[in-house]
Amino acid sequence: MSSSAGLPIVQMKRIESFSAAHRLHNPNLSSEKNVEIFGKCNNLKGHGHNYRVEVVLKGPVHPESGMVYDLVDLKRCIQNVMDQLDHKHLDEDVPYFKNVISTTENVTIFIWNEVQKNLEQPQLLYEVTVHETEKNVFTFRGETSS
């Protein structure tokens, strides 16, 4: 029996933001096909967004601390990721995007992977949501297709 059995489960959310530029482009496709798929987001000089990021952890509230996770550590972990992205051209400055198209879907997956590898308790990571605009929002929960 787990020592956390019977403890209340709480989700905690930390919200941060970063600004970055990118260009949606697949080098394996023709210029015409890139424009067809990505439209104005395929602009040769790129474009930018002010992204809002929400990181959610989910776990038991520990009786000793009264917390799901140390907020100071969570802030540090997320800030390490934001520092990799903030005021950068994703395709040129972030190695991950050298071979991965910098869609917000892939930005969300990148943030998930980076947060998870830096958390002391990675199993608590529940969800990462990235707001590209007020109307375009992407969420990843670590799931893969079968």
Tab-separated table of C-alpha atoms in Angstrom:
chain	number	residue	atom	x	y	z
A	1	MET	CA	0.000	0.000	0.000
A	2	SER	CA	1.334	3.432	-0.992
A	3	SER	CA	2.139	5.980	1.698
A	4	SER	CA	0.111	8.508	-0.302
A	5	ALA	CA	-3.044	6.340	-0.229
A	6	GLY	CA	-6.061	8.307	0.903
A	7	LEU	CA	-4.406	11.719	0.451
A	8	PRO	CA	-6.279	14.388	-1.500
A	9	ILE	CA	-5.084	14.876	-5.086
A	10	VAL	CA	-4.617	18.494	-6.178
A	11	GLN	CA	-3.576	20.084	-9.459
A	12	MET	CA	-1.189	23.020	-9.180
A	13	LYS	CA	-0.630	25.375	-12.106
A	14	ARG	CA	2.218	27.787	-12.788
A	15	ILE	CA	1.821	30.362	-15.566
A	16	GLU	CA	4.785	31.961	-17.337
A	17	SER	CA	5.332	33.665	-20.676
A	18	PHE	CA	7.931	34.164	-23.366
A	19	SER	CA	8.261	36.025	-26.646
A	20	ALA	CA	9.787	34.355	-29.669
A	21	ALA	CA	9.950	34.408	-33.446
A	22	HIS	CA	9.727	31.449	-35.810
A	23	ARG	CA	8.918	30.413	-39.351
A	24	LEU	CA	6.702	27.478	-40.216
A	25	HIS	CA	8.596	25.694	-42.959
A	26	ASN	CA	9.339	22.116	-43.982
A	27	PRO	CA	12.607	21.946	-45.962
A	28	ASN	CA	11.472	18.660	-47.534
A	29	LEU	CA	8.592	20.392	-49.320
A	30	SER	CA	8.536	22.794	-52.255
A	31	SER	CA	8.101	26.524	-51.682
A	32	GLU	CA	4.611	26.248	-53.136
A	33	LYS	CA	3.615	23.394	-50.828
A	34	ASN	CA	5.009	25.254	-47.786
A	35	VAL	CA	2.908	28.304	-48.655
A	36	GLU	CA	-0.129	26.070	-49.215
A	37	ILE	CA	0.262	24.409	-45.796
A	38	PHE	CA	1.573	27.278	-43.661
A	39	GLY	CA	0.284	30.383	-45.479
A	40	LYS	CA	1.579	33.678	-44.108
A	41	CYS	CA	3.348	31.800	-41.296
A	42	ASN	CA	5.836	30.630	-43.952
A	43	ASN	CA	7.099	34.216	-44.405
A	44	LEU	CA	10.822	34.043	-45.196
A	45	LYS	CA	11.699	36.439	-42.370
A	46	GLY	CA	9.408	34.713	-39.879
A	47	HIS	CA	6.964	36.218	-37.407
A	48	GLY	CA	6.558	36.294	-33.628
A	49	HIS	CA	4.238	35.620	-30.738
A	50	ASN	CA	3.912	36.442	-27.073
A	51	TYR	CA	3.287	32.932	-25.768
A	52	ARG	CA	1.615	32.146	-22.443
A	53	VAL	CA	2.574	28.820	-20.881
A	54	GLU	CA	0.682	26.884	-18.202
A	55	VAL	CA	2.371	23.959	-16.488
A	56	VAL	CA	0.148	21.725	-14.350
A	57	LEU	CA	1.371	19.202	-11.804
A	58	LYS	CA	-1.043	16.723	-10.237
A	59	GLY	CA	-0.413	14.740	-7.102
A	60	PRO	CA	-1.180	14.116	-3.454
A	61	VAL	CA	-0.929	16.884	-0.873
A	62	HIS	CA	1.853	15.714	1.410
A	63	PRO	CA	1.026	15.943	5.131
A	64	GLU	CA	4.509	17.204	6.104
A	65	SER	CA	4.650	20.123	3.650
A	66	GLY	CA	0.986	20.698	2.843
A	67	MET	CA	2.056	20.912	-0.804
A	68	VAL	CA	1.909	18.827	-3.969
A	69	TYR	CA	5.358	20.087	-5.014
A	70	ASP	CA	7.830	22.766	-3.981
A	71	LEU	CA	6.719	25.900	-5.850
A	72	VAL	CA	10.238	27.381	-5.751
A	73	ASP	CA	11.591	24.318	-7.560
A	74	LEU	CA	8.739	24.385	-10.079
A	75	LYS	CA	9.385	28.079	-10.815
A	76	ARG	CA	13.102	27.361	-11.304
A	77	CYS	CA	12.397	24.418	-13.570
A	78	ILE	CA	9.983	26.367	-15.779
A	79	GLN	CA	12.240	29.428	-15.864
A	80	ASN	CA	15.084	27.269	-17.179
A	81	VAL	CA	12.842	26.367	-20.117
A	82	MET	CA	11.622	29.934	-20.662
A	83	ASP	CA	15.260	31.106	-20.777
A	84	GLN	CA	15.854	28.733	-23.702
A	85	LEU	CA	12.937	30.256	-25.640
A	86	ASP	CA	12.481	33.879	-24.607
A	87	HIS	CA	13.472	36.496	-27.201
A	88	LYS	CA	14.835	33.793	-29.486
A	89	HIS	CA	14.208	32.823	-33.084
A	90	LEU	CA	13.117	29.256	-32.388
A	91	ASP	CA	14.338	27.816	-35.693
A	92	GLU	CA	17.756	29.439	-35.470
A	93	ASP	CA	18.509	29.647	-31.740
A	94	VAL	CA	16.964	26.520	-30.204
A	95	PRO	CA	18.739	23.299	-31.273
A	96	TYR	CA	15.569	21.187	-30.866
A	97	PHE	CA	13.924	23.094	-33.720
A	98	LYS	CA	16.768	22.640	-36.191
A	99	ASN	CA	15.011	19.467	-37.397
A	100	VAL	CA	11.514	19.929	-35.924
A	101	ILE	CA	8.959	22.344	-37.384
A	102	SER	CA	8.315	25.047	-34.778
A	103	THR	CA	4.527	24.730	-34.692
A	104	THR	CA	2.963	25.500	-31.351
A	105	GLU	CA	2.145	21.803	-31.054
A	106	ASN	CA	5.879	21.070	-31.166
A	107	VAL	CA	6.695	24.000	-28.861
A	108	THR	CA	4.260	22.489	-26.344
A	109	ILE	CA	5.937	19.070	-26.611
A	110	PHE	CA	9.376	20.685	-26.243
A	111	ILE	CA	8.296	22.475	-23.053
A	112	TRP	CA	6.799	19.245	-21.666
A	113	ASN	CA	10.023	17.322	-22.317
A	114	GLU	CA	12.246	20.017	-20.825
A	115	VAL	CA	10.106	20.508	-17.709
A	116	GLN	CA	9.790	16.764	-17.178
A	117	LYS	CA	13.520	16.144	-17.377
A	118	ASN	CA	14.222	18.903	-14.820
A	119	LEU	CA	11.522	18.089	-12.253
A	120	GLU	CA	12.606	16.228	-9.135
A	121	GLN	CA	9.328	14.272	-9.386
A	122	PRO	CA	8.638	14.068	-13.143
A	123	GLN	CA	5.682	11.725	-12.652
A	124	LEU	CA	3.724	14.697	-11.259
A	125	LEU	CA	3.756	16.555	-14.587
A	126	TYR	CA	0.164	16.398	-15.790
A	127	GLU	CA	-0.292	18.964	-18.531
A	128	VAL	CA	1.418	21.726	-20.489
A	129	THR	CA	-0.712	24.308	-22.269
A	130	VAL	CA	0.655	26.969	-24.606
A	131	HIS	CA	-1.389	29.969	-25.716
A	132	GLU	CA	0.010	31.133	-29.052
A	133	THR	CA	-2.711	33.776	-29.330
A	134	GLU	CA	-5.926	34.441	-27.435
A	135	LYS	CA	-7.686	32.060	-29.820
A	136	ASN	CA	-5.029	29.401	-30.526
A	137	VAL	CA	-4.282	27.196	-27.518
A	138	PHE	CA	-2.453	23.845	-27.435
A	139	THR	CA	-2.330	21.255	-24.627
A	140	PHE	CA	-0.086	18.203	-24.239
A	141	ARG	CA	-0.384	15.534	-21.549
A	142	GLY	CA	2.464	13.277	-22.624
A	143	GLU	CA	0.195	11.016	-24.637
A	144	THR	CA	1.239	9.275	-27.835
A	145	SER	CA	-0.832	7.573	-30.503
A	146	SER	CA	-0.978	3.798	-30.588
